[in-house]
Structure formats: C-alpha cells, structure tokens
JSON list of C-alpha atoms in Angstrom, two decimals:
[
{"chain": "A", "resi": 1, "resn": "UNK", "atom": "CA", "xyz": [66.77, 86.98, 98.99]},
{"chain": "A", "resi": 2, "resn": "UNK", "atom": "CA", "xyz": [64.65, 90.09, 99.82]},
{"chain": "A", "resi": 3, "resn": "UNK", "atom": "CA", "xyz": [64.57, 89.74, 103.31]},
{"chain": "A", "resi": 4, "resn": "UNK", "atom": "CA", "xyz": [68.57, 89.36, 103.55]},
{"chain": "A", "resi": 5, "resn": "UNK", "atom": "CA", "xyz": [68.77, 93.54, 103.81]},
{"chain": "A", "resi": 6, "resn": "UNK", "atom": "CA", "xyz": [65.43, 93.60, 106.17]},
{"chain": "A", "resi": 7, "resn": "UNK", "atom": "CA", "xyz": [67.04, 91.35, 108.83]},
{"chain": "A", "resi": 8, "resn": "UNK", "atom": "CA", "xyz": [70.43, 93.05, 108.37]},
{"chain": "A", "resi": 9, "resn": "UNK", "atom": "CA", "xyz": [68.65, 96.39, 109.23]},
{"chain": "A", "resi": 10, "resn": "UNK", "atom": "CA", "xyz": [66.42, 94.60, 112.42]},
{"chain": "A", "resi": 11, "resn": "UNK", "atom": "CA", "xyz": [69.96, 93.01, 113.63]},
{"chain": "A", "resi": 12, "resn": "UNK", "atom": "CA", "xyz": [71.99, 96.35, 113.53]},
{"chain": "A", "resi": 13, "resn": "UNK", "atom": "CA", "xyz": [68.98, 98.61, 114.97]},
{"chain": "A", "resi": 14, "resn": "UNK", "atom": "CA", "xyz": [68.78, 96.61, 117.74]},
{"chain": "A", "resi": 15, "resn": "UNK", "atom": "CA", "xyz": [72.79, 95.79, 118.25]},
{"chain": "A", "resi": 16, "resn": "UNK", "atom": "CA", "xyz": [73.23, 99.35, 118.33]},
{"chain": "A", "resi": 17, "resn": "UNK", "atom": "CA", "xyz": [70.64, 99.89, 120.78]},
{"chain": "A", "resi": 18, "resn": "UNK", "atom": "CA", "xyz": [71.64, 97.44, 123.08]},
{"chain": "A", "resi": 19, "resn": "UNK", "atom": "CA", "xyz": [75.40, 96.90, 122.59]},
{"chain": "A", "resi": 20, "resn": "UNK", "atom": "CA", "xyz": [78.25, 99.13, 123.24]},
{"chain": "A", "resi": 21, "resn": "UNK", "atom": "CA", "xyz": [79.41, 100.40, 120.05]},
{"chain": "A", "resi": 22, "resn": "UNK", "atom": "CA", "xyz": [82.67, 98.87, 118.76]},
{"chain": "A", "resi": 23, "resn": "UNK", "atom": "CA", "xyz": [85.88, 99.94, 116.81]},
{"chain": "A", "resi": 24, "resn": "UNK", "atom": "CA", "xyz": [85.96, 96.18, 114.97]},
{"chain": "A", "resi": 25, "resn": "UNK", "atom": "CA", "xyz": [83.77, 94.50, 112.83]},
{"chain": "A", "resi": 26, "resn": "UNK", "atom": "CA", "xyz": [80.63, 92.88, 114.63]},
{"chain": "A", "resi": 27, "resn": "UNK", "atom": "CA", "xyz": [80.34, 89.02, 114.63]},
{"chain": "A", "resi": 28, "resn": "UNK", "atom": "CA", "xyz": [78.11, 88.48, 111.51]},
{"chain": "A", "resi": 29, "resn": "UNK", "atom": "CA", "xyz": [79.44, 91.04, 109.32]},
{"chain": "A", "resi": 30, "resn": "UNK", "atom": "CA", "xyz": [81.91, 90.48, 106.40]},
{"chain": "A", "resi": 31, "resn": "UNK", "atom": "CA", "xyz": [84.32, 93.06, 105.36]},
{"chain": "A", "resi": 32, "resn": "UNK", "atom": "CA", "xyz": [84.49, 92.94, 101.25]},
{"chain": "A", "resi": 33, "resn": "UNK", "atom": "CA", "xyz": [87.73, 93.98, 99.22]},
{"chain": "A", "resi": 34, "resn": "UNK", "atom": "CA", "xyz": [86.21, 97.34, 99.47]},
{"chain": "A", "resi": 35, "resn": "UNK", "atom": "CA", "xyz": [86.17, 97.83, 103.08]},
{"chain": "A", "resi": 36, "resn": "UNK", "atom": "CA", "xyz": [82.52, 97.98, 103.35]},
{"chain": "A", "resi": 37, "resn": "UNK", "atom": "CA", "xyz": [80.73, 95.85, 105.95]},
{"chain": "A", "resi": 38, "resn": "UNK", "atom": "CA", "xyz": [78.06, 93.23, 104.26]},
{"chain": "A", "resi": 39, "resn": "UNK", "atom": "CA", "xyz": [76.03, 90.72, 106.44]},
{"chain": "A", "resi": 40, "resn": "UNK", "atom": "CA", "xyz": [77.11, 87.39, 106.29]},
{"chain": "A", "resi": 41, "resn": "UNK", "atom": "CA", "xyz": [74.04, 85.21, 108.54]},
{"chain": "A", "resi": 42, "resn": "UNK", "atom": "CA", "xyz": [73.44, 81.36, 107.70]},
{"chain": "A", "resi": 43, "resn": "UNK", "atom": "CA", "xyz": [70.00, 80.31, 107.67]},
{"chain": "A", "resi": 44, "resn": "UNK", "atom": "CA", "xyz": [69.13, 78.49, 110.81]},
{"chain": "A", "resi": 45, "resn": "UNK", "atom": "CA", "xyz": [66.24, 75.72, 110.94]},
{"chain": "A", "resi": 46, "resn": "UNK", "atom": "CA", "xyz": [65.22, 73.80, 113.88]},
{"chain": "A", "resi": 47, "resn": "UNK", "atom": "CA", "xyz": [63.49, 70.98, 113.88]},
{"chain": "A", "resi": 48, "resn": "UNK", "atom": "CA", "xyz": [61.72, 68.68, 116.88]},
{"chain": "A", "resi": 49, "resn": "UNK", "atom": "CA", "xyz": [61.33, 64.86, 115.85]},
{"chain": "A", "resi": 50, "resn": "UNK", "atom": "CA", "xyz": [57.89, 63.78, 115.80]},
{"chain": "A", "resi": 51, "resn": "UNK", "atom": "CA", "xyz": [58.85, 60.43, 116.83]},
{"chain": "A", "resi": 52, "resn": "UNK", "atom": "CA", "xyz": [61.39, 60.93, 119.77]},
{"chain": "A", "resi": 53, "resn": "UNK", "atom": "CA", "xyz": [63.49, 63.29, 121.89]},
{"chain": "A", "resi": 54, "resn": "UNK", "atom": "CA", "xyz": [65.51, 64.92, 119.90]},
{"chain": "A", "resi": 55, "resn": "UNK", "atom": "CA", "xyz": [66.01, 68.81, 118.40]},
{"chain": "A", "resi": 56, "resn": "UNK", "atom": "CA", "xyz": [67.94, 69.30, 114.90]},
{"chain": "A", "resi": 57, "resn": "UNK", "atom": "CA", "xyz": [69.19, 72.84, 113.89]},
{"chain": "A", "resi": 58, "resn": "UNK", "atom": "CA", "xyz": [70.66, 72.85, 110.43]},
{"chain": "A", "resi": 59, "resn": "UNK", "atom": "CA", "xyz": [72.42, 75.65, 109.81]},
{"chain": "A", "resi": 60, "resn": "UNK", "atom": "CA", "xyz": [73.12, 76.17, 105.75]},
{"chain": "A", "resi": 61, "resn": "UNK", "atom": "CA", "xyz": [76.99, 77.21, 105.41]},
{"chain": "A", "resi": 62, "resn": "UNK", "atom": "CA", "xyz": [77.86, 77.17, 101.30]},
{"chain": "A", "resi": 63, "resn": "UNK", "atom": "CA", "xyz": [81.35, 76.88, 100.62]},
{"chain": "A", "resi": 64, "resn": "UNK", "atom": "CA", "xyz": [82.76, 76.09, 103.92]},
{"chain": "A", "resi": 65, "resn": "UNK", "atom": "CA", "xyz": [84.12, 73.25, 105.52]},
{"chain": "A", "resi": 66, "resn": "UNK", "atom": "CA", "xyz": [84.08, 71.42, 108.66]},
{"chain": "A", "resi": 67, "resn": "UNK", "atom": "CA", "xyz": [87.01, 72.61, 109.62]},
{"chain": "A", "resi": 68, "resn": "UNK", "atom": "CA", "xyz": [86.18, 76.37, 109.07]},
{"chain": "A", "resi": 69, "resn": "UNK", "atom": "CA", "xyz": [83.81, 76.04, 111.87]},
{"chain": "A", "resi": 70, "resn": "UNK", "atom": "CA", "xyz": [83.93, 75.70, 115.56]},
{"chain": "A", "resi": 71, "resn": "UNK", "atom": "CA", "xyz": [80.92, 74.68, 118.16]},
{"chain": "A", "resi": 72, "resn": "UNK", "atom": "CA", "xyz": [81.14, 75.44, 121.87]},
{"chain": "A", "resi": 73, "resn": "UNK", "atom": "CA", "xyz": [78.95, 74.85, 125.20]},
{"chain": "A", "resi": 74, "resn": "UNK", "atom": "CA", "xyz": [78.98, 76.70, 127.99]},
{"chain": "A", "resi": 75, "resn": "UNK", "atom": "CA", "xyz": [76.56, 77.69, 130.38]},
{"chain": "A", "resi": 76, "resn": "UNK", "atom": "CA", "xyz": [73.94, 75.83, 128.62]},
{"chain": "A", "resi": 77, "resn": "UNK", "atom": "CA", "xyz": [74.47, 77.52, 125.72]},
{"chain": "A", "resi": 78, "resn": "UNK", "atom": "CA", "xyz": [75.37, 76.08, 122.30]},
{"chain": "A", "resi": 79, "resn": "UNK", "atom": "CA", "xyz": [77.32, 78.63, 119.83]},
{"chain": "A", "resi": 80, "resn": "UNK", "atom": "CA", "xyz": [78.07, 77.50, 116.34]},
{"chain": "A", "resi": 81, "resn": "UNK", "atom": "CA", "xyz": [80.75, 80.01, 114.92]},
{"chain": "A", "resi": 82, "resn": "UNK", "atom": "CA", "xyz": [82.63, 80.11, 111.54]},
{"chain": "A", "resi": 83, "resn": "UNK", "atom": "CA", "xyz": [84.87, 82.02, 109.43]},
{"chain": "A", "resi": 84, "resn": "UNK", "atom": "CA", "xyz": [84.74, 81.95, 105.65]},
{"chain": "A", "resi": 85, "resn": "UNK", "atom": "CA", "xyz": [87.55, 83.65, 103.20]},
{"chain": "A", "resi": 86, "resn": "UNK", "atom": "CA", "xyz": [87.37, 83.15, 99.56]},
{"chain": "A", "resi": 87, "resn": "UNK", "atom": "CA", "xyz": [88.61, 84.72, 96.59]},
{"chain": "A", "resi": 88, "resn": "UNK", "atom": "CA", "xyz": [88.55, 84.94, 92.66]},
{"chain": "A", "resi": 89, "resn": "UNK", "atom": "CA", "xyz": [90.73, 86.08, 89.95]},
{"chain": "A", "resi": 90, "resn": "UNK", "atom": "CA", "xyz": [90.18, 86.80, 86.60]},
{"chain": "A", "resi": 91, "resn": "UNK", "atom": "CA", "xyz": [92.27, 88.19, 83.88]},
{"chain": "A", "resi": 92, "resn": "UNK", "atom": "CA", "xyz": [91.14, 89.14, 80.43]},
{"chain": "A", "resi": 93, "resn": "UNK", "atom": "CA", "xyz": [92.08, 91.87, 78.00]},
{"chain": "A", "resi": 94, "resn": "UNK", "atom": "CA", "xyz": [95.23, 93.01, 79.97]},
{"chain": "A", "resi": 95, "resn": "UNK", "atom": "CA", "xyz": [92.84, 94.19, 82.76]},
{"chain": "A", "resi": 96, "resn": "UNK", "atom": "CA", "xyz": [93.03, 91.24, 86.42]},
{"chain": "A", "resi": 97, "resn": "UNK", "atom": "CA", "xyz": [89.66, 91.64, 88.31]},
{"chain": "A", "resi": 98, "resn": "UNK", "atom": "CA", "xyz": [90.70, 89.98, 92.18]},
{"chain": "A", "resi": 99, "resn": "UNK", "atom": "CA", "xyz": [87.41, 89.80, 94.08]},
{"chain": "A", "resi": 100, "resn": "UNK", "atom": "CA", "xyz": [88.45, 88.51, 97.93]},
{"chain": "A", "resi": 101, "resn": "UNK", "atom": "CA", "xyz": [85.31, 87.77, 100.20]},
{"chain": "A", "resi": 102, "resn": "UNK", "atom": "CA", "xyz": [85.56, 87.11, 103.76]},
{"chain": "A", "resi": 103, "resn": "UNK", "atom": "CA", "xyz": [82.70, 86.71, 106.81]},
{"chain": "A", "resi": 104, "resn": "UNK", "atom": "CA", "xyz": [82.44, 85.43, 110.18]},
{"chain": "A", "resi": 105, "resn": "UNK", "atom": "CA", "xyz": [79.45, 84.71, 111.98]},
{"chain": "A", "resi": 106, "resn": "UNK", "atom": "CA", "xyz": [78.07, 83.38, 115.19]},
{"chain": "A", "resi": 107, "resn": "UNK", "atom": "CA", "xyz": [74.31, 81.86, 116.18]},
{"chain": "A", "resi": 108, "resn": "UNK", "atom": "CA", "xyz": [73.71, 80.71, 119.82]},
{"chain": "A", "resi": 109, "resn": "UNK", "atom": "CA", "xyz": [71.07, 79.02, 120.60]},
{"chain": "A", "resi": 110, "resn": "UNK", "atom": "CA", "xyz": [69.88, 78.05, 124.26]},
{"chain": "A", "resi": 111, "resn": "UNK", "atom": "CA", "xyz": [69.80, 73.60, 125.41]},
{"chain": "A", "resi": 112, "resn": "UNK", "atom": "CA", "xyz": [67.52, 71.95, 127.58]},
{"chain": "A", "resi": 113, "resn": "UNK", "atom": "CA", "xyz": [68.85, 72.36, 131.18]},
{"chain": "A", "resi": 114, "resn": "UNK", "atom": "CA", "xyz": [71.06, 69.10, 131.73]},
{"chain": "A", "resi": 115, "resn": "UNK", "atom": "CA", "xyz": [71.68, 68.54, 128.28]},
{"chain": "A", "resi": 116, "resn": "UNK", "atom": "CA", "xyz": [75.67, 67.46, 128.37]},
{"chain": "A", "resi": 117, "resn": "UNK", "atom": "CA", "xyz": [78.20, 68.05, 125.91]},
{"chain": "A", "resi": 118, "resn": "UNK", "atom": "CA", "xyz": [78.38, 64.18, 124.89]},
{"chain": "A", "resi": 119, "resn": "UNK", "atom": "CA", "xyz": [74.80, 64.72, 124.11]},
{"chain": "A", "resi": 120, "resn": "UNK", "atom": "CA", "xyz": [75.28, 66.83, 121.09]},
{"chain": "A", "resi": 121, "resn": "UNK", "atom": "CA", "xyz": [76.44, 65.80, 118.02]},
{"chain": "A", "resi": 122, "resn": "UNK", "atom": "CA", "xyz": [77.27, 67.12, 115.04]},
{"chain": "A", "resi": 123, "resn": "UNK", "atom": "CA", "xyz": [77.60, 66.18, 111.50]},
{"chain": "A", "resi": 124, "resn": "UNK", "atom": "CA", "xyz": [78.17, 68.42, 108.22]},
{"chain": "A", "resi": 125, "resn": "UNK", "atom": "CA", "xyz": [77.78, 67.43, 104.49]},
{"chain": "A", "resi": 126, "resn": "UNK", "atom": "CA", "xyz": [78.09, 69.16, 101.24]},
{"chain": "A", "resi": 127, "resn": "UNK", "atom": "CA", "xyz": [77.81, 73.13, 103.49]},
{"chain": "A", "resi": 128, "resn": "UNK", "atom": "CA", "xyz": [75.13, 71.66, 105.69]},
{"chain": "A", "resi": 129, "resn": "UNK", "atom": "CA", "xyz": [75.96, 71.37, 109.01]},
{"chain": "A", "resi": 130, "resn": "UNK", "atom": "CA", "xyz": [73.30, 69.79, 111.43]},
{"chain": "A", "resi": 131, "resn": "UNK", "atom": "CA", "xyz": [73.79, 69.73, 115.47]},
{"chain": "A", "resi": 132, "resn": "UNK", "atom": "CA", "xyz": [71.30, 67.53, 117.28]},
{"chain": "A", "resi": 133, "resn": "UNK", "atom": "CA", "xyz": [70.85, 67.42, 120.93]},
{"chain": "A", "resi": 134, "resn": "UNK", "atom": "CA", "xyz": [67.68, 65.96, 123.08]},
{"chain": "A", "resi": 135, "resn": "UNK", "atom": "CA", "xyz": [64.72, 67.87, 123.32]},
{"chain": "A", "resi": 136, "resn": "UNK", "atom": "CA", "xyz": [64.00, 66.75, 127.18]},
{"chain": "A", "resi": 137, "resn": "UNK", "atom": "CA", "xyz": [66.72, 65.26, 129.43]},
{"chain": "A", "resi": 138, "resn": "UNK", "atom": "CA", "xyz": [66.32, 63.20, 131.94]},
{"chain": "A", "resi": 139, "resn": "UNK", "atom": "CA", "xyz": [66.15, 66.12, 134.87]},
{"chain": "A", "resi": 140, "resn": "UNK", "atom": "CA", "xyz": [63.42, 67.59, 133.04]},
{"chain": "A", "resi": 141, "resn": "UNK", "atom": "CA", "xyz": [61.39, 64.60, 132.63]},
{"chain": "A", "resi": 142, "resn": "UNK", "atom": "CA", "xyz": [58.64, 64.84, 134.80]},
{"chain": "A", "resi": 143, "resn": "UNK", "atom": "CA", "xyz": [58.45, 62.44, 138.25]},
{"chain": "A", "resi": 144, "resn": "UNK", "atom": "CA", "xyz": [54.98, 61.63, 140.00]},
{"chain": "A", "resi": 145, "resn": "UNK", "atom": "CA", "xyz": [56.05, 61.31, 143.65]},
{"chain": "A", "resi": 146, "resn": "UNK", "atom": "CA", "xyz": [53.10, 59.20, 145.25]},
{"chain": "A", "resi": 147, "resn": "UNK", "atom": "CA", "xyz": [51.48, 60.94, 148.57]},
{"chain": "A", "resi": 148, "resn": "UNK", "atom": "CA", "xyz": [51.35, 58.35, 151.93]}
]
C-alpha cells in the first residue's frame, strides 16, 4: 500500500511533536528480527447504520486471533489493542533463513456520552474484528419539555 509509509511519517511527525520522547518502542510500531522499528496500524472503518442506532468499526487484523487482542472502556473511551508475533523458518541448501515478526498496536476511538460497557459488543471472524456500539443513547436523545 503506498500510503502505509505516508501515514507512518504523519503519525511519527506529530508523536514526536507532541509526546515526550521514549526509550521503548511506541504503541504501533513492530520491532523486526533486525531491530529496526516498522509500523504495524490496522485499517480502521466505521460505519453508521442507515436503518438504526448503531456505529460499526471494523478493524482488519490478518493473522491474529481473538485472543491476541484486548478491548477496554474507560472514560468514554473505547481502545482496541493487540499484539501479534509470528515467525518462519526455512532451510534449503545447508543455509536456515528464521524470519520472526512481531507488532503491537492500539486505536482509540471516542463513544457517545452514556454509552455503557454492556452496550458494546464485539465479534471477530477470519482477522476481522468488528465492535458495535449505539450511535445515540438514550441521554442524548433529544426531550421537548412543553412550556405552561
């Protein structure tokens, strides 16, 4: 994807500009076999039902399981969070290639004041994972108070 190393380059100017620098790797960065820091960001779609109240993010995770990752609420905000490892060996003509990948990342996205932890849910097939939660909650809906 061309735009992988473009939003890699947006992500760090800006962590760097407003984040204390750090000694450890940053939350969204893989370290390869090599040392080197590559980005490791899901895709992230979200999607409001024409037909009803509710908001779908599917976030695009290949290779991992549900297990592998974690969500959380707090404060009102909802952080999906993952670690991947994976590795590969090959051996051929008395040479072993060993190729070992890992990543974390970590996408928060902001709910719908009152939205409650039982109102989430979350479902993940075949490295898709998709979290709905209501678009409007029932403090938000608005109430016509009649003048006397």
């Amino acid at each position: 994807n061309p735009f992988t190393e473009f939003d890699r380059l947006f992500d760090d100017a800006f962590a760097a500009r407003f984040r204390p620098p750090t000694t450890t790797s940053e939350v969204g960065h893989a370290v390869n076999s090599n040392n080197a820091v590559t980005s490791f960001r899901p895709r992230m779609d979200l999607h409001e039902a024409n037909d009803g109240n509710t908001v779908t993010a599917t976030f695009e995770l290949p290779g991992m399981k549900s297990e592998d990752v974690t969500i959380d609420i707090h404060q009102g905000r909802l952080t999906v969070s993952g670690e991947t490892t994976s590795s590969h060996a090959q051996e051929e003509g008395g040479y072993a290639v060993r190729e070992r990948h890992y990543g974390k990342f970590s996408r928060t996205l902001q709910l719908p004041i009152g939205t409650k932890p039982d109102d989430v849910n979350a479902k993940m097939d075949d490295g898709v994972l998709r979290v709905t939660f209501p678009k409007v909650t029932a403090e938000q809906q608005r109430h016509r108070i009649t003048v006397q």
